[in-house]
PDB file of C-alpha atoms and ligand atoms in Angstrom:
ATOM      1  CA  UNK B   1      39.106-104.394  21.602  1.00 85.00           C
ATOM      2  CA  UNK B   2      42.634-105.729  22.042  1.00 96.00           C
ATOM      3  CA  UNK B   3      42.621-109.471  22.658  1.00 97.00           C
ATOM      4  CA  UNK B   4      45.089-112.312  22.906  1.00 97.00           C
ATOM      5  CA  UNK B   5      44.702-114.416  19.792  1.00 98.00           C
ATOM      6  CA  UNK B   6      46.303-117.627  18.599  1.00 98.00           C
ATOM      7  CA  UNK B   7      45.458-118.340  14.962  1.00 98.00           C
ATOM      8  CA  UNK B   8      46.484-121.410  12.982  1.00 98.00           C
ATOM      9  CA  UNK B   9      46.984-121.128   9.248  1.00 98.00           C
ATOM     10  CA  UNK B  10      46.669-124.666   7.894  1.00 98.00           C
ATOM     11  CA  UNK B  11      47.716-123.517   4.387  1.00 98.00           C
ATOM     12  CA  UNK B  12      47.269-126.242   1.709  1.00 98.00           C
ATOM     13  CA  UNK B  13      47.460-129.047   4.269  1.00 98.00           C
ATOM     14  CA  UNK B  14      44.949-131.524   5.687  1.00 98.00           C
ATOM     15  CA  UNK B  15      42.277-133.271   3.630  1.00 98.00           C
ATOM     16  CA  UNK B  16      38.775-133.472   5.108  1.00 98.00           C
ATOM     17  CA  UNK B  17      39.563-136.443   7.321  1.00 98.00           C
ATOM     18  CA  UNK B  18      42.766-134.908   8.679  1.00 98.00           C
ATOM     19  CA  UNK B  19      41.015-131.570   9.219  1.00 98.00           C
ATOM     20  CA  UNK B  20      38.253-133.201  11.262  1.00 98.00           C
ATOM     21  CA  UNK B  21      40.757-135.188  13.294  1.00 98.00           C
ATOM     22  CA  UNK B  22      42.803-132.082  14.086  1.00 98.00           C
ATOM     23  CA  UNK B  23      39.815-129.952  15.033  1.00 98.00           C
ATOM     24  CA  UNK B  24      38.327-132.688  17.206  1.00 98.00           C
ATOM     25  CA  UNK B  25      41.637-133.072  19.027  1.00 98.00           C
ATOM     26  CA  UNK B  26      41.718-129.322  19.640  1.00 98.00           C
ATOM     27  CA  UNK B  27      38.113-129.297  20.821  1.00 97.00           C
ATOM     28  CA  UNK B  28      38.938-131.929  23.412  1.00 96.00           C
ATOM     29  CA  UNK B  29      41.415-129.471  24.888  1.00 95.00           C
ATOM     30  CA  UNK B  30      39.206-126.398  24.486  1.00 94.00           C
ATOM     31  CA  UNK B  31      35.609-127.635  24.607  1.00 87.00           C
ATOM     32  CA  UNK B  32      33.936-124.436  25.739  1.00 84.00           C
ATOM     33  CA  UNK B  33      34.320-120.724  25.221  1.00 84.00           C
ATOM     34  CA  UNK B  34      37.459-119.085  26.607  1.00 86.00           C
ATOM     35  CA  UNK B  35      37.351-115.962  28.716  1.00 89.00           C
ATOM     36  CA  UNK B  36      36.458-112.915  26.656  1.00 89.00           C
ATOM     37  CA  UNK B  37      40.038-111.654  26.380  1.00 94.00           C
ATOM     38  CA  UNK B  38      41.277-114.695  24.443  1.00 96.00           C
ATOM     39  CA  UNK B  39      40.517-116.130  21.015  1.00 97.00           C
ATOM     40  CA  UNK B  40      41.472-119.258  19.069  1.00 98.00           C
ATOM     41  CA  UNK B  41      41.148-119.204  15.275  1.00 98.00           C
ATOM     42  CA  UNK B  42      41.891-121.858  12.649  1.00 98.00           C
ATOM     43  CA  UNK B  43      42.114-121.329   8.888  1.00 98.00           C
ATOM     44  CA  UNK B  44      41.507-124.531   6.902  1.00 98.00           C
ATOM     45  CA  UNK B  45      41.546-124.704   3.097  1.00 98.00           C
ATOM     46  CA  UNK B  46      38.456-123.436   1.269  1.00 98.00           C
ATOM     47  CA  UNK B  47      36.968-126.912   0.676  1.00 98.00           C
ATOM     48  CA  UNK B  48      37.162-127.777   4.357  1.00 98.00           C
ATOM     49  CA  UNK B  49      35.793-124.514   5.718  1.00 98.00           C
ATOM     50  CA  UNK B  50      32.139-125.503   5.915  1.00 98.00           C
ATOM     51  CA  UNK B  51      32.610-128.819   7.761  1.00 98.00           C
ATOM     52  CA  UNK B  52      34.938-127.123  10.243  1.00 98.00           C
ATOM     53  CA  UNK B  53      32.465-124.253  10.746  1.00 98.00           C
ATOM     54  CA  UNK B  54      29.785-126.834  11.556  1.00 98.00           C
ATOM     55  CA  UNK B  55      31.967-128.788  13.981  1.00 97.00           C
ATOM     56  CA  UNK B  56      33.125-125.662  15.820  1.00 97.00           C
ATOM     57  CA  UNK B  57      29.733-124.015  16.248  1.00 95.00           C
ATOM     58  CA  UNK B  58      29.256-122.814  19.848  1.00 92.00           C
ATOM     59  CA  UNK B  59      32.812-123.787  20.795  1.00 95.00           C
ATOM     60  CA  UNK B  60      35.937-121.814  21.693  1.00 94.00           C
ATOM     61  CA  UNK B  61      37.307-122.131  18.161  1.00 97.00           C
ATOM     62  CA  UNK B  62      36.588-119.645  15.361  1.00 97.00           C
ATOM     63  CA  UNK B  63      37.181-120.245  11.679  1.00 98.00           C
ATOM     64  CA  UNK B  64      38.936-118.025   9.135  1.00 98.00           C
ATOM     65  CA  UNK B  65      39.542-118.253   5.395  1.00 98.00           C
ATOM     66  CA  UNK B  66      43.110-118.020   4.104  1.00 98.00           C
ATOM     67  CA  UNK B  67      42.286-115.624   1.281  1.00 98.00           C
ATOM     68  CA  UNK B  68      39.420-114.282  -0.833  1.00 98.00           C
ATOM     69  CA  UNK B  69      38.793-112.342  -4.026  1.00 98.00           C
ATOM     70  CA  UNK B  70      37.795-108.695  -3.857  1.00 98.00           C
ATOM     71  CA  UNK B  71      34.785-108.974  -6.193  1.00 98.00           C
ATOM     72  CA  UNK B  72      31.407-110.133  -4.909  1.00 96.00           C
ATOM     73  CA  UNK B  73      30.833-112.479  -7.853  1.00 97.00           C
ATOM     74  CA  UNK B  74      31.625-112.776 -11.550  1.00 97.00           C
ATOM     75  CA  UNK B  75      33.964-114.345 -14.062  1.00 98.00           C
ATOM     76  CA  UNK B  76      36.878-115.126 -11.741  1.00 97.00           C
ATOM     77  CA  UNK B  77      37.428-118.842 -12.239  1.00 98.00           C
ATOM     78  CA  UNK B  78      38.698-120.574  -9.125  1.00 96.00           C
ATOM     79  CA  UNK B  79      38.081-117.658  -6.783  1.00 97.00           C
ATOM     80  CA  UNK B  80      35.909-117.235  -3.679  1.00 98.00           C
ATOM     81  CA  UNK B  81      34.188-114.030  -2.524  1.00 98.00           C
ATOM     82  CA  UNK B  82      33.467-112.480   0.847  1.00 98.00           C
ATOM     83  CA  UNK B  83      29.727-113.046   0.414  1.00 98.00           C
ATOM     84  CA  UNK B  84      30.339-116.757  -0.191  1.00 98.00           C
ATOM     85  CA  UNK B  85      32.450-116.997   2.943  1.00 98.00           C
ATOM     86  CA  UNK B  86      29.862-115.131   4.987  1.00 98.00           C
ATOM     87  CA  UNK B  87      27.194-117.434   3.569  1.00 97.00           C
ATOM     88  CA  UNK B  88      28.808-120.470   5.207  1.00 98.00           C
ATOM     89  CA  UNK B  89      29.476-118.706   8.496  1.00 98.00           C
ATOM     90  CA  UNK B  90      33.077-117.600   7.972  1.00 98.00           C
ATOM     91  CA  UNK B  91      33.507-114.109   9.383  1.00 98.00           C
ATOM     92  CA  UNK B  92      37.296-113.802   9.404  1.00 98.00           C
ATOM     93  CA  UNK B  93      39.775-113.742   6.532  1.00 98.00           C
ATOM     94  CA  UNK B  94      43.583-113.741   6.388  1.00 98.00           C
ATOM     95  CA  UNK B  95      44.787-111.195   3.818  1.00 98.00           C
ATOM     96  CA  UNK B  96      48.250-110.331   2.564  1.00 98.00           C
ATOM     97  CA  UNK B  97      50.043-113.492   3.631  1.00 98.00           C
ATOM     98  CA  UNK B  98      53.619-113.427   2.288  1.00 96.00           C
ATOM     99  CA  UNK B  99      52.991-116.620   0.310  1.00 97.00           C
ATOM    100  CA  UNK B 100      50.108-114.905  -1.486  1.00 97.00           C
ATOM    101  CA  UNK B 101      52.261-111.841  -2.103  1.00 96.00           C
ATOM    102  CA  UNK B 102      55.292-113.751  -3.390  1.00 94.00           C
ATOM    103  CA  UNK B 103      53.763-116.769  -5.177  1.00 96.00           C
ATOM    104  CA  UNK B 104      50.466-115.326  -6.388  1.00 96.00           C
ATOM    105  CA  UNK B 105      51.593-111.783  -7.144  1.00 95.00           C
ATOM    106  CA  UNK B 106      49.281-110.181  -4.650  1.00 97.00           C
ATOM    107  CA  UNK B 107      49.988-106.453  -4.683  1.00 96.00           C
ATOM    108  CA  UNK B 108      49.163-103.651  -2.264  1.00 96.00           C
ATOM    109  CA  UNK B 109      46.588-102.402  -4.805  1.00 96.00           C
ATOM    110  CA  UNK B 110      44.795-105.768  -4.780  1.00 97.00           C
ATOM    111  CA  UNK B 111      44.975-105.852  -0.992  1.00 98.00           C
ATOM    112  CA  UNK B 112      43.310-102.445  -0.723  1.00 98.00           C
ATOM    113  CA  UNK B 113      40.367-103.862  -2.704  1.00 98.00           C
ATOM    114  CA  UNK B 114      40.258-107.081  -0.694  1.00 98.00           C
ATOM    115  CA  UNK B 115      40.335-105.156   2.583  1.00 98.00           C
ATOM    116  CA  UNK B 116      37.494-102.946   1.323  1.00 98.00           C
ATOM    117  CA  UNK B 117      35.398-105.955   0.314  1.00 98.00           C
ATOM    118  CA  UNK B 118      35.971-107.758   3.613  1.00 98.00           C
ATOM    119  CA  UNK B 119      35.031-104.631   5.580  1.00 98.00           C
ATOM    120  CA  UNK B 120      31.896-104.058   3.501  1.00 98.00           C
ATOM    121  CA  UNK B 121      30.878-107.627   4.257  1.00 98.00           C
ATOM    122  CA  UNK B 122      31.507-107.091   7.957  1.00 98.00           C
ATOM    123  CA  UNK B 123      34.351-109.571   8.095  1.00 98.00           C
ATOM    124  CA  UNK B 124      37.325-109.339  10.404  1.00 98.00           C
ATOM    125  CA  UNK B 125      40.712-109.252   8.701  1.00 98.00           C
ATOM    126  CA  UNK B 126      43.965-110.779   9.888  1.00 98.00           C
ATOM    127  CA  UNK B 127      46.279-108.556   7.860  1.00 98.00           C
ATOM    128  CA  UNK B 128      49.768-109.995   7.292  1.00 98.00           C
ATOM    129  CA  UNK B 129      52.864-107.998   6.469  1.00 98.00           C
ATOM    130  CA  UNK B 130      56.588-108.152   7.179  1.00 97.00           C
ATOM    131  CA  UNK B 131      60.002-107.585   5.736  1.00 97.00           C
ATOM    132  CA  UNK B 132      62.271-109.850   3.681  1.00 95.00           C
ATOM    133  CA  UNK B 133      65.668-110.953   4.948  1.00 94.00           C
ATOM    134  CA  UNK B 134      67.511-108.405   2.778  1.00 94.00           C
ATOM    135  CA  UNK B 135      65.384-105.605   4.247  1.00 95.00           C
ATOM    136  CA  UNK B 136      66.336-106.642   7.754  1.00 94.00           C
ATOM    137  CA  UNK B 137      69.992-107.057   6.865  1.00 92.00           C
ATOM    138  CA  UNK B 138      70.110-103.606   5.328  1.00 95.00           C
ATOM    139  CA  UNK B 139      68.271-102.082   8.290  1.00 94.00           C
ATOM    140  CA  UNK B 140      65.301-101.150   6.113  1.00 96.00           C
ATOM    141  CA  UNK B 141      62.761-103.325   7.950  1.00 97.00           C
ATOM    142  CA  UNK B 142      60.960-100.505   9.753  1.00 98.00           C
ATOM    143  CA  UNK B 143      60.491 -98.580   6.489  1.00 98.00           C
ATOM    144  CA  UNK B 144      59.178-101.657   4.674  1.00 97.00           C
ATOM    145  CA  UNK B 145      56.652-102.423   7.389  1.00 98.00           C
ATOM    146  CA  UNK B 146      55.499 -98.793   7.578  1.00 98.00           C
ATOM    147  CA  UNK B 147      55.099 -98.720   3.800  1.00 97.00           C
ATOM    148  CA  UNK B 148      53.067-101.940   3.716  1.00 97.00           C
ATOM    149  CA  UNK B 149      50.689-100.641   6.374  1.00 98.00           C
ATOM    150  CA  UNK B 150      50.451 -97.202   4.769  1.00 97.00           C
ATOM    151  CA  UNK B 151      49.715 -98.667   1.342  1.00 97.00           C
ATOM    152  CA  UNK B 152      47.030-101.123   2.402  1.00 97.00           C
ATOM    153  CA  UNK B 153      45.463 -99.910   5.649  1.00 98.00           C
ATOM    154  CA  UNK B 154      46.176 -96.288   6.482  1.00 98.00           C
ATOM    155  CA  UNK B 155      43.436 -95.043   4.152  1.00 97.00           C
ATOM    156  CA  UNK B 156      40.830 -96.646   6.429  1.00 98.00           C
ATOM    157  CA  UNK B 157      38.691 -94.627   8.761  1.00 97.00           C
ATOM    158  CA  UNK B 158      38.977 -95.193  12.507  1.00 97.00           C
ATOM    159  CA  UNK B 159      35.862 -97.312  12.837  1.00 97.00           C
ATOM    160  CA  UNK B 160      37.140 -99.863  10.287  1.00 98.00           C
ATOM    161  CA  UNK B 161      39.990-100.722  12.665  1.00 98.00           C
ATOM    162  CA  UNK B 162      37.557-102.599  14.914  1.00 97.00           C
ATOM    163  CA  UNK B 163      37.671-105.278  12.201  1.00 98.00           C
ATOM    164  CA  UNK B 164      41.473-105.355  11.814  1.00 98.00           C
ATOM    165  CA  UNK B 165      43.923-107.741  13.483  1.00 98.00           C
ATOM    166  CA  UNK B 166      47.546-107.139  12.495  1.00 98.00           C
ATOM    167  CA  UNK B 167      49.976-110.024  11.950  1.00 98.00           C
ATOM    168  CA  UNK B 168      53.630-109.052  11.727  1.00 98.00           C
ATOM    169  CA  UNK B 169      55.351-111.896   9.911  1.00 97.00           C
ATOM    170  CA  UNK B 170      58.997-111.367   8.976  1.00 96.00           C
ATOM    171  CA  UNK B 171      59.308-113.348   5.752  1.00 94.00           C
ATOM    172  CA  UNK B 172      62.690-114.751   6.784  1.00 93.00           C
ATOM    173  CA  UNK B 173      61.047-116.452   9.751  1.00 92.00           C
ATOM    174  CA  UNK B 174      58.097-118.068   7.950  1.00 90.00           C
ATOM    175  CA  UNK B 175      58.459-121.814   7.600  1.00 83.00           C
ATOM    176  CA  UNK B 176      62.226-121.552   8.035  1.00 86.00           C
ATOM    177  CA  UNK B 177      62.551-122.640  11.647  1.00 83.00           C
ATOM    178  CA  UNK B 178      64.269-119.313  12.284  1.00 85.00           C
ATOM    179  CA  UNK B 179      62.257-117.183  14.704  1.00 89.00           C
ATOM    180  CA  UNK B 180      62.553-113.498  15.466  1.00 90.00           C
ATOM    181  CA  UNK B 181      64.005-113.118  18.935  1.00 94.00           C
ATOM    182  CA  UNK B 182      61.551-111.925  21.586  1.00 95.00           C
ATOM    183  CA  UNK B 183      63.442-108.588  21.535  1.00 96.00           C
ATOM    184  CA  UNK B 184      63.158-108.261  17.738  1.00 96.00           C
ATOM    185  CA  UNK B 185      59.441-109.077  17.885  1.00 97.00           C
ATOM    186  CA  UNK B 186      58.762-106.634  20.722  1.00 98.00           C
ATOM    187  CA  UNK B 187      60.786-103.883  19.027  1.00 97.00           C
ATOM    188  CA  UNK B 188      58.830-104.212  15.782  1.00 98.00           C
ATOM    189  CA  UNK B 189      55.440-104.575  17.483  1.00 98.00           C
ATOM    190  CA  UNK B 190      56.087-101.453  19.556  1.00 98.00           C
ATOM    191  CA  UNK B 191      57.064 -99.626  16.348  1.00 98.00           C
ATOM    192  CA  UNK B 192      53.847-100.790  14.643  1.00 98.00           C
ATOM    193  CA  UNK B 193      51.743 -99.590  17.558  1.00 98.00           C
ATOM    194  CA  UNK B 194      53.588 -96.290  17.463  1.00 98.00           C
ATOM    195  CA  UNK B 195      52.923 -95.660  13.760  1.00 98.00           C
ATOM    196  CA  UNK B 196      49.262 -96.655  14.138  1.00 98.00           C
ATOM    197  CA  UNK B 197      49.080 -94.242  17.052  1.00 98.00           C
ATOM    198  CA  UNK B 198      50.711 -91.454  15.021  1.00 98.00           C
ATOM    199  CA  UNK B 199      48.314 -91.978  12.116  1.00 98.00           C
ATOM    200  CA  UNK B 200      45.178 -92.418  14.252  1.00 98.00           C
ATOM    201  CA  UNK B 201      45.361 -92.176  18.053  1.00 98.00           C
ATOM    202  CA  UNK B 202      46.979 -93.828  21.059  1.00 97.00           C
ATOM    203  CA  UNK B 203      43.603 -95.207  22.059  1.00 97.00           C
ATOM    204  CA  UNK B 204      43.088 -96.913  18.703  1.00 98.00           C
ATOM    205  CA  UNK B 205      46.657 -98.254  18.702  1.00 98.00           C
ATOM    206  CA  UNK B 206      46.165 -99.702  22.183  1.00 98.00           C
ATOM    207  CA  UNK B 207      43.040-101.488  20.988  1.00 98.00           C
ATOM    208  CA  UNK B 208      44.613-103.273  18.001  1.00 98.00           C
ATOM    209  CA  UNK B 209      45.777-106.856  18.467  1.00 98.00           C
ATOM    210  CA  UNK B 210      49.191-107.396  16.892  1.00 98.00           C
ATOM    211  CA  UNK B 211      50.126-111.040  16.323  1.00 98.00           C
ATOM    212  CA  UNK B 212      53.589-112.361  15.605  1.00 97.00           C
ATOM    213  CA  UNK B 213      54.083-115.033  12.931  1.00 97.00           C
ATOM    214  CA  UNK B 214      57.202-116.910  11.920  1.00 95.00           C
ATOM    215  CA  UNK B 215      58.172-120.351  13.216  1.00 93.00           C
ATOM    216  CA  UNK B 216      56.345-119.914  16.500  1.00 96.00           C
ATOM    217  CA  UNK B 217      56.112-123.228  18.304  1.00 96.00           C
ATOM    218  CA  UNK B 218      55.471-124.645  21.756  1.00 97.00           C
ATOM    219  CA  UNK B 219      59.109-124.210  22.768  1.00 96.00           C
ATOM    220  CA  UNK B 220      59.366-120.479  21.949  1.00 96.00           C
ATOM    221  CA  UNK B 221      55.759-119.277  22.319  1.00 97.00           C
ATOM    222  CA  UNK B 222      55.937-118.303  25.970  1.00 97.00           C
ATOM    223  CA  UNK B 223      58.935-116.029  25.494  1.00 97.00           C
ATOM    224  CA  UNK B 224      57.486-114.372  22.399  1.00 97.00           C
ATOM    225  CA  UNK B 225      54.013-113.960  23.882  1.00 97.00           C
ATOM    226  CA  UNK B 226      55.281-112.514  27.149  1.00 97.00           C
ATOM    227  CA  UNK B 227      56.199-109.253  25.388  1.00 97.00           C
ATOM    228  CA  UNK B 228      53.841-106.398  26.131  1.00 97.00           C
ATOM    229  CA  UNK B 229      53.114-105.574  22.482  1.00 98.00           C
ATOM    230  CA  UNK B 230      52.882-109.167  21.207  1.00 98.00           C
ATOM    231  CA  UNK B 231      49.207-110.040  21.539  1.00 98.00           C
ATOM    232  CA  UNK B 232      49.289-113.499  20.038  1.00 98.00           C
ATOM    233  CA  UNK B 233      50.559-115.588  17.187  1.00 98.00           C
ATOM    234  CA  UNK B 234      49.763-116.587  13.640  1.00 98.00           C
ATOM    235  CA  UNK B 235      51.034-120.130  13.402  1.00 98.00           C
ATOM    236  CA  UNK B 236      51.786-122.215  10.300  1.00 97.00           C
ATOM    237  CA  UNK B 237      53.625-125.526  10.731  1.00 96.00           C
ATOM    238  CA  UNK B 238      53.014-125.901  14.449  1.00 97.00           C
ATOM    239  CA  UNK B 239      49.263-125.379  13.962  1.00 98.00           C
ATOM    240  CA  UNK B 240      49.080-128.729  12.169  1.00 98.00           C
ATOM    241  CA  UNK B 241      50.080-130.653  15.295  1.00 98.00           C
ATOM    242  CA  UNK B 242      47.360-130.652  17.961  1.00 98.00           C
ATOM    243  CA  UNK B 243      49.787-130.934  20.892  1.00 97.00           C
ATOM    244  CA  UNK B 244      51.979-128.062  19.611  1.00 98.00           C
ATOM    245  CA  UNK B 245      49.052-125.759  18.855  1.00 98.00           C
ATOM    246  CA  UNK B 246      47.463-126.574  22.203  1.00 98.00           C
ATOM    247  CA  UNK B 247      50.681-125.734  24.035  1.00 97.00           C
ATOM    248  CA  UNK B 248      50.947-122.403  22.189  1.00 98.00           C
ATOM    249  CA  UNK B 249      47.367-121.548  23.124  1.00 97.00           C
ATOM    250  CA  UNK B 250      48.070-122.418  26.743  1.00 95.00           C
ATOM    251  CA  UNK B 251      51.094-120.074  26.712  1.00 94.00           C
ATOM    252  CA  UNK B 252      48.815-117.174  25.821  1.00 91.00           C
TER     253      UNK B 252
HETATM  254  C1  LIG Y 301      52.732-118.462   8.454  1.00 92.36           C
HETATM  255  O1  LIG Y 301      52.752-119.004   7.371  1.00 92.36           O
HETATM  256  O2  LIG Y 301      51.946-117.531   8.661  1.00 92.36           O
HETATM  257  C2  LIG Y 301      53.654-118.933   9.465  1.00 92.36           C
HETATM  258  C3  LIG Y 301      53.863-118.179  10.511  1.00 92.36           C
HETATM  259  O3  LIG Y 301      54.242-120.150   9.234  1.00 92.36           O
HETATM  260  P1  LIG Y 301      55.261-120.917  10.215  1.00 92.36           P
HETATM  261  O4  LIG Y 301      54.677-120.851  11.587  1.00 92.36           O
HETATM  262  O5  LIG Y 301      55.315-122.303   9.672  1.00 92.36           O
HETATM  263  O6  LIG Y 301      56.552-120.188  10.116  1.00 92.36           O
END
């Protein structure tokens, strides 16, 4: 079911103490469950997942992992599996973030396997995708986005989409301070909904939450989130500051 979602990706920031401080500040603002149409998610580093899961139990805040391996277990030094995440109460995973794609060579083929593993383990997926600056400059951004979705998600059956949240993140806007304009975001989100509708159905496309990510902050959140096809945000830098993240959530 389509919901408004604000998700904070803490990336490789915040040690345990800083993570607890941040989450406790957020919980002061959002102590109890929100109405059913809205969700707040945070994604701490792997080592801080369990303490944050414990602190946020029965609160408005849900916890996601930033990545996972596609295998259930085995000789994959340094990796974490879906079953391990589920075992500590993490039911959501971010997959396909541009930093994973560009710095850790994550390919569409690997993402297909990760998506499959997350679905098998009944996890929700925040699936990230988006074009590079050169794609946008050359006018190829719609093709790139369609290709990324086709390669990693369009093999799924309809029922799997209940576990998918899309996060359109133009790479040129991530961590750069440069944000897509509300018009650019709406145009791309409407396109995404249209291609999901063409592949599956209008009903399914209407049900999918599509988040925008890329330098969203308190000062631009309202404008971005007021677009009819922008259902929320995936936030990096601004998610590390309680007052900023709180203001973004309140704009939702
Ligand atoms: C992100 O990394 O997903 C992101 C959107 O980062 P930032 O908000 O810092 O651009």
